[in-house]
């Protein structure tokens, strides 16, 4: 049995299935009190794109506040937008934690088209980053999650990093944060997301 399968079987007895070997700790849906998804669509084990978002609104710096923000995103996406679940695969707070959204291998609703959503991992950093960048703890959490995904075959080894604005007309992930992610590895000005 492979490690991922063992981890997922362990979930049945209360262990977090989203946690992959050698990866940062991911706060599970159960831990932030997520609602059940209305429906899910599975996607490929190894996707081509990682799409970075900001969630606008206030930032969060404590686990309790970040959990509340993640829950509010889910409520907004499901109750106002009519989506099946929170739109993102993962959410990151400036407390340095990663929160499971839809998680691995579940198509998100974050990039505006099923073509991109079905071939990407959507990562949202809580807060508005139009005039500032996320703190170092959040930046490191995003980078660790990307490395984890690549190491465990959840992202293709030659994946392309994109800002949400590379996929559709939006200000997301905020100008300052967008300028920063354009300096990160796997971002390519010439790649089309």
PDB file of C-alpha atoms in Angstrom:
ATOM      1  CA  UNK A   1       0.000   0.000   0.000  1.00  0.00           C
ATOM      2  CA  UNK A   2       1.346   3.456  -0.818  1.00  0.00           C
ATOM      3  CA  UNK A   3       1.745   6.180   1.802  1.00  0.00           C
ATOM      4  CA  UNK A   4      -1.101   8.360   0.499  1.00  0.00           C
ATOM      5  CA  UNK A   5      -3.534   5.447   0.599  1.00  0.00           C
ATOM      6  CA  UNK A   6      -2.462   4.611   4.143  1.00  0.00           C
ATOM      7  CA  UNK A   7      -2.956   8.230   5.158  1.00  0.00           C
ATOM      8  CA  UNK A   8      -6.412   8.286   3.603  1.00  0.00           C
ATOM      9  CA  UNK A   9      -7.361   5.030   5.288  1.00  0.00           C
ATOM     10  CA  UNK A  10      -6.122   6.564   8.524  1.00  0.00           C
ATOM     11  CA  UNK A  11      -8.644   9.369   7.981  1.00  0.00           C
ATOM     12  CA  UNK A  12     -11.398   6.856   8.649  1.00  0.00           C
ATOM     13  CA  UNK A  13     -10.113   6.528  12.186  1.00  0.00           C
ATOM     14  CA  UNK A  14      -9.720  10.270  12.706  1.00  0.00           C
ATOM     15  CA  UNK A  15      -6.333  11.133  11.212  1.00  0.00           C
ATOM     16  CA  UNK A  16      -6.070  14.051   8.752  1.00  0.00           C
ATOM     17  CA  UNK A  17      -6.047  12.636   5.179  1.00  0.00           C
ATOM     18  CA  UNK A  18      -4.994  15.899   3.560  1.00  0.00           C
ATOM     19  CA  UNK A  19      -1.579  15.713   5.242  1.00  0.00           C
ATOM     20  CA  UNK A  20       1.027  14.394   2.806  1.00  0.00           C
ATOM     21  CA  UNK A  21       4.499  13.078   3.685  1.00  0.00           C
ATOM     22  CA  UNK A  22       7.159  15.733   4.193  1.00  0.00           C
ATOM     23  CA  UNK A  23       4.685  18.597   3.979  1.00  0.00           C
ATOM     24  CA  UNK A  24       3.712  21.448   6.262  1.00  0.00           C
ATOM     25  CA  UNK A  25       0.804  20.859   8.616  1.00  0.00           C
ATOM     26  CA  UNK A  26      -2.560  21.489   6.992  1.00  0.00           C
ATOM     27  CA  UNK A  27      -5.516  22.351   9.212  1.00  0.00           C
ATOM     28  CA  UNK A  28      -8.289  20.000   8.100  1.00  0.00           C
ATOM     29  CA  UNK A  29     -11.846  20.927   7.204  1.00  0.00           C
ATOM     30  CA  UNK A  30     -12.999  19.255  10.401  1.00  0.00           C
ATOM     31  CA  UNK A  31     -10.653  21.440  12.444  1.00  0.00           C
ATOM     32  CA  UNK A  32     -12.119  24.696  11.041  1.00  0.00           C
ATOM     33  CA  UNK A  33     -15.654  23.300  11.206  1.00  0.00           C
ATOM     34  CA  UNK A  34     -16.346  23.209   7.465  1.00  0.00           C
ATOM     35  CA  UNK A  35     -19.781  22.400   6.132  1.00  0.00           C
ATOM     36  CA  UNK A  36     -20.062  19.332   3.944  1.00  0.00           C
ATOM     37  CA  UNK A  37     -19.687  19.984   0.231  1.00  0.00           C
ATOM     38  CA  UNK A  38     -22.912  19.747  -1.758  1.00  0.00           C
ATOM     39  CA  UNK A  39     -21.056  17.860  -4.494  1.00  0.00           C
ATOM     40  CA  UNK A  40     -17.459  17.276  -5.605  1.00  0.00           C
ATOM     41  CA  UNK A  41     -15.718  16.623  -8.900  1.00  0.00           C
ATOM     42  CA  UNK A  42     -12.453  14.664  -8.827  1.00  0.00           C
ATOM     43  CA  UNK A  43      -9.525  15.816 -10.936  1.00  0.00           C
ATOM     44  CA  UNK A  44      -6.182  14.460 -12.055  1.00  0.00           C
ATOM     45  CA  UNK A  45      -3.593  13.588  -9.444  1.00  0.00           C
ATOM     46  CA  UNK A  46      -0.988  15.875 -11.027  1.00  0.00           C
ATOM     47  CA  UNK A  47      -2.263  19.240 -12.260  1.00  0.00           C
ATOM     48  CA  UNK A  48      -0.485  21.818 -14.414  1.00  0.00           C
ATOM     49  CA  UNK A  49      -1.261  25.119 -12.697  1.00  0.00           C
ATOM     50  CA  UNK A  50      -1.141  26.702  -9.251  1.00  0.00           C
ATOM     51  CA  UNK A  51      -3.309  29.820  -9.101  1.00  0.00           C
ATOM     52  CA  UNK A  52      -2.732  32.370  -6.355  1.00  0.00           C
ATOM     53  CA  UNK A  53      -5.594  34.494  -4.977  1.00  0.00           C
ATOM     54  CA  UNK A  54      -6.228  36.980  -2.228  1.00  0.00           C
ATOM     55  CA  UNK A  55      -9.475  36.923  -0.333  1.00  0.00           C
ATOM     56  CA  UNK A  56      -9.866  40.695   0.067  1.00  0.00           C
ATOM     57  CA  UNK A  57     -11.228  42.116   3.282  1.00  0.00           C
ATOM     58  CA  UNK A  58      -9.393  41.986   6.582  1.00  0.00           C
ATOM     59  CA  UNK A  59      -6.273  39.958   7.238  1.00  0.00           C
ATOM     60  CA  UNK A  60      -5.862  37.398  10.024  1.00  0.00           C
ATOM     61  CA  UNK A  61      -2.906  36.745  12.304  1.00  0.00           C
ATOM     62  CA  UNK A  62      -4.249  34.187  14.811  1.00  0.00           C
ATOM     63  CA  UNK A  63      -5.508  30.689  14.213  1.00  0.00           C
ATOM     64  CA  UNK A  64      -8.911  31.465  15.749  1.00  0.00           C
ATOM     65  CA  UNK A  65      -9.419  34.517  13.520  1.00  0.00           C
ATOM     66  CA  UNK A  66      -8.169  32.697  10.419  1.00  0.00           C
ATOM     67  CA  UNK A  67     -10.528  29.769  11.020  1.00  0.00           C
ATOM     68  CA  UNK A  68     -13.404  32.254  11.243  1.00  0.00           C
ATOM     69  CA  UNK A  69     -12.315  33.881   7.961  1.00  0.00           C
ATOM     70  CA  UNK A  70     -12.061  30.526   6.156  1.00  0.00           C
ATOM     71  CA  UNK A  71     -15.544  29.625   7.395  1.00  0.00           C
ATOM     72  CA  UNK A  72     -16.856  33.008   6.179  1.00  0.00           C
ATOM     73  CA  UNK A  73     -15.359  32.351   2.723  1.00  0.00           C
ATOM     74  CA  UNK A  74     -17.121  28.996   2.591  1.00  0.00           C
ATOM     75  CA  UNK A  75     -20.425  30.522   3.682  1.00  0.00           C
ATOM     76  CA  UNK A  76     -20.128  33.307   1.085  1.00  0.00           C
ATOM     77  CA  UNK A  77     -19.243  30.892  -1.710  1.00  0.00           C
ATOM     78  CA  UNK A  78     -22.050  28.468  -0.889  1.00  0.00           C
ATOM     79  CA  UNK A  79     -24.814  30.826   0.298  1.00  0.00           C
ATOM     80  CA  UNK A  80     -24.237  33.876  -1.920  1.00  0.00           C
ATOM     81  CA  UNK A  81     -22.563  32.445  -5.015  1.00  0.00           C
ATOM     82  CA  UNK A  82     -24.386  29.103  -4.955  1.00  0.00           C
ATOM     83  CA  UNK A  83     -21.194  27.051  -5.271  1.00  0.00           C
ATOM     84  CA  UNK A  84     -20.918  23.484  -3.980  1.00  0.00           C
ATOM     85  CA  UNK A  85     -18.256  24.395  -1.413  1.00  0.00           C
ATOM     86  CA  UNK A  86     -15.518  26.912  -0.659  1.00  0.00           C
ATOM     87  CA  UNK A  87     -13.953  27.743  -4.004  1.00  0.00           C
ATOM     88  CA  UNK A  88     -10.280  27.297  -3.122  1.00  0.00           C
ATOM     89  CA  UNK A  89      -8.299  24.101  -2.658  1.00  0.00           C
ATOM     90  CA  UNK A  90      -6.322  25.696   0.178  1.00  0.00           C
ATOM     91  CA  UNK A  91      -6.419  28.926   2.169  1.00  0.00           C
ATOM     92  CA  UNK A  92      -3.407  30.469   3.927  1.00  0.00           C
ATOM     93  CA  UNK A  93      -3.464  32.871   6.865  1.00  0.00           C
ATOM     94  CA  UNK A  94      -0.848  35.248   8.156  1.00  0.00           C
ATOM     95  CA  UNK A  95      -0.760  33.035  11.229  1.00  0.00           C
ATOM     96  CA  UNK A  96       1.410  30.851   8.953  1.00  0.00           C
ATOM     97  CA  UNK A  97      -1.155  28.055   8.744  1.00  0.00           C
ATOM     98  CA  UNK A  98      -2.552  26.308   5.700  1.00  0.00           C
ATOM     99  CA  UNK A  99      -6.257  25.477   5.807  1.00  0.00           C
ATOM    100  CA  UNK A 100      -7.814  22.728   3.728  1.00  0.00           C
ATOM    101  CA  UNK A 101     -10.446  24.105   1.352  1.00  0.00           C
ATOM    102  CA  UNK A 102     -11.537  21.543  -1.205  1.00  0.00           C
ATOM    103  CA  UNK A 103      -8.179  19.849  -0.722  1.00  0.00           C
ATOM    104  CA  UNK A 104      -6.178  17.632  -3.078  1.00  0.00           C
ATOM    105  CA  UNK A 105      -7.682  16.190  -6.249  1.00  0.00           C
ATOM    106  CA  UNK A 106     -11.018  18.020  -5.947  1.00  0.00           C
ATOM    107  CA  UNK A 107     -11.843  20.569  -8.639  1.00  0.00           C
ATOM    108  CA  UNK A 108     -12.140  24.077  -7.231  1.00  0.00           C
ATOM    109  CA  UNK A 109     -14.323  27.006  -8.274  1.00  0.00           C
ATOM    110  CA  UNK A 110     -11.658  29.684  -8.098  1.00  0.00           C
ATOM    111  CA  UNK A 111     -10.500  30.549 -11.605  1.00  0.00           C
ATOM    112  CA  UNK A 112     -13.696  31.102 -13.546  1.00  0.00           C
ATOM    113  CA  UNK A 113     -13.637  28.168 -15.949  1.00  0.00           C
ATOM    114  CA  UNK A 114     -13.878  24.420 -15.487  1.00  0.00           C
ATOM    115  CA  UNK A 115     -10.980  24.035 -17.929  1.00  0.00           C
ATOM    116  CA  UNK A 116      -8.607  25.849 -15.565  1.00  0.00           C
ATOM    117  CA  UNK A 117     -10.310  24.780 -12.327  1.00  0.00           C
ATOM    118  CA  UNK A 118     -10.002  21.125 -13.364  1.00  0.00           C
ATOM    119  CA  UNK A 119      -6.264  21.432 -13.979  1.00  0.00           C
ATOM    120  CA  UNK A 120      -5.137  23.628 -11.101  1.00  0.00           C
ATOM    121  CA  UNK A 121      -4.767  24.063  -7.381  1.00  0.00           C
ATOM    122  CA  UNK A 122      -6.254  27.332  -6.117  1.00  0.00           C
ATOM    123  CA  UNK A 123      -4.489  28.862  -3.111  1.00  0.00           C
ATOM    124  CA  UNK A 124      -5.973  31.928  -1.429  1.00  0.00           C
ATOM    125  CA  UNK A 125      -4.161  34.099   1.096  1.00  0.00           C
ATOM    126  CA  UNK A 126      -6.594  35.753   3.505  1.00  0.00           C
ATOM    127  CA  UNK A 127      -6.707  39.545   3.164  1.00  0.00           C
ATOM    128  CA  UNK A 128      -6.402  42.329   0.602  1.00  0.00           C
ATOM    129  CA  UNK A 129      -2.933  42.592  -0.916  1.00  0.00           C
ATOM    130  CA  UNK A 130      -3.420  45.495  -3.285  1.00  0.00           C
ATOM    131  CA  UNK A 131      -1.079  47.810  -1.377  1.00  0.00           C
ATOM    132  CA  UNK A 132       0.964  45.393   0.731  1.00  0.00           C
ATOM    133  CA  UNK A 133       2.214  41.817   0.572  1.00  0.00           C
ATOM    134  CA  UNK A 134       1.364  38.961   2.938  1.00  0.00           C
ATOM    135  CA  UNK A 135       3.770  38.573   5.839  1.00  0.00           C
ATOM    136  CA  UNK A 136       6.721  36.190   5.683  1.00  0.00           C
ATOM    137  CA  UNK A 137       4.804  33.438   7.543  1.00  0.00           C
ATOM    138  CA  UNK A 138       2.071  33.381   4.872  1.00  0.00           C
ATOM    139  CA  UNK A 139       4.566  33.593   2.000  1.00  0.00           C
ATOM    140  CA  UNK A 140       6.565  30.689   3.423  1.00  0.00           C
ATOM    141  CA  UNK A 141       3.380  28.649   3.930  1.00  0.00           C
ATOM    142  CA  UNK A 142       2.363  29.132   0.281  1.00  0.00           C
ATOM    143  CA  UNK A 143       5.844  28.198  -0.953  1.00  0.00           C
ATOM    144  CA  UNK A 144       5.947  25.139   1.332  1.00  0.00           C
ATOM    145  CA  UNK A 145       2.534  24.022   0.071  1.00  0.00           C
ATOM    146  CA  UNK A 146       3.669  24.389  -3.555  1.00  0.00           C
ATOM    147  CA  UNK A 147       6.846  22.385  -2.859  1.00  0.00           C
ATOM    148  CA  UNK A 148       4.811  19.740  -1.033  1.00  0.00           C
ATOM    149  CA  UNK A 149       2.366  19.468  -3.945  1.00  0.00           C
ATOM    150  CA  UNK A 150       5.198  19.111  -6.440  1.00  0.00           C
ATOM    151  CA  UNK A 151       7.106  16.572  -4.307  1.00  0.00           C
ATOM    152  CA  UNK A 152       3.986  14.425  -3.847  1.00  0.00           C
ATOM    153  CA  UNK A 153       2.863  14.551  -7.483  1.00  0.00           C
ATOM    154  CA  UNK A 154      -0.130  16.832  -6.872  1.00  0.00           C
ATOM    155  CA  UNK A 155       1.460  19.462  -9.135  1.00  0.00           C
ATOM    156  CA  UNK A 156       3.353  18.567 -12.295  1.00  0.00           C
ATOM    157  CA  UNK A 157       7.121  18.954 -11.899  1.00  0.00           C
ATOM    158  CA  UNK A 158       7.029  21.699 -14.548  1.00  0.00           C
ATOM    159  CA  UNK A 159       3.849  23.378 -13.216  1.00  0.00           C
ATOM    160  CA  UNK A 160       3.106  27.020 -13.996  1.00  0.00           C
ATOM    161  CA  UNK A 161       2.428  29.485 -11.194  1.00  0.00           C
ATOM    162  CA  UNK A 162      -0.204  32.114 -12.019  1.00  0.00           C
ATOM    163  CA  UNK A 163      -1.975  34.977 -10.357  1.00  0.00           C
ATOM    164  CA  UNK A 164      -5.756  34.910 -10.657  1.00  0.00           C
ATOM    165  CA  UNK A 165      -5.491  37.931 -12.982  1.00  0.00           C
ATOM    166  CA  UNK A 166      -3.466  35.789 -15.408  1.00  0.00           C
ATOM    167  CA  UNK A 167      -6.585  33.669 -15.913  1.00  0.00           C
ATOM    168  CA  UNK A 168      -9.350  36.286 -16.047  1.00  0.00           C
ATOM    169  CA  UNK A 169      -9.967  40.010 -15.746  1.00  0.00           C
ATOM    170  CA  UNK A 170      -9.649  40.772 -12.021  1.00  0.00           C
ATOM    171  CA  UNK A 171      -7.436  42.675  -9.603  1.00  0.00           C
ATOM    172  CA  UNK A 172      -6.797  39.438  -7.669  1.00  0.00           C
ATOM    173  CA  UNK A 173      -4.363  38.650  -6.018  1.00  0.00           C
ATOM    174  CA  UNK A 174      -3.798  42.391  -5.452  1.00  0.00           C
ATOM    175  CA  UNK A 175      -1.115  44.422  -7.233  1.00  0.00           C
ATOM    176  CA  UNK A 176       1.608  44.186  -4.594  1.00  0.00           C
ATOM    177  CA  UNK A 177       1.143  40.439  -4.077  1.00  0.00           C
ATOM    178  CA  UNK A 178       0.990  39.896  -7.834  1.00  0.00           C
ATOM    179  CA  UNK A 179       4.288  41.757  -8.251  1.00  0.00           C
ATOM    180  CA  UNK A 180       5.814  39.481  -5.613  1.00  0.00           C
ATOM    181  CA  UNK A 181       4.618  36.134  -7.015  1.00  0.00           C
ATOM    182  CA  UNK A 182       5.974  37.131 -10.424  1.00  0.00           C
ATOM    183  CA  UNK A 183       9.447  36.785  -8.816  1.00  0.00           C
ATOM    184  CA  UNK A 184       8.774  33.243  -7.511  1.00  0.00           C
ATOM    185  CA  UNK A 185       9.975  30.093  -9.219  1.00  0.00           C
ATOM    186  CA  UNK A 186       7.597  28.567 -11.766  1.00  0.00           C
ATOM    187  CA  UNK A 187       6.087  31.951 -12.649  1.00  0.00           C
ATOM    188  CA  UNK A 188       6.742  32.653 -16.321  1.00  0.00           C
ATOM    189  CA  UNK A 189       5.681  35.915 -17.975  1.00  0.00           C
ATOM    190  CA  UNK A 190       5.394  34.078 -21.295  1.00  0.00           C
ATOM    191  CA  UNK A 191       3.255  31.195 -20.051  1.00  0.00           C
ATOM    192  CA  UNK A 192      -0.448  31.336 -20.625  1.00  0.00           C
ATOM    193  CA  UNK A 193      -2.593  30.100 -17.794  1.00  0.00           C
TER     194      UNK A 193
END
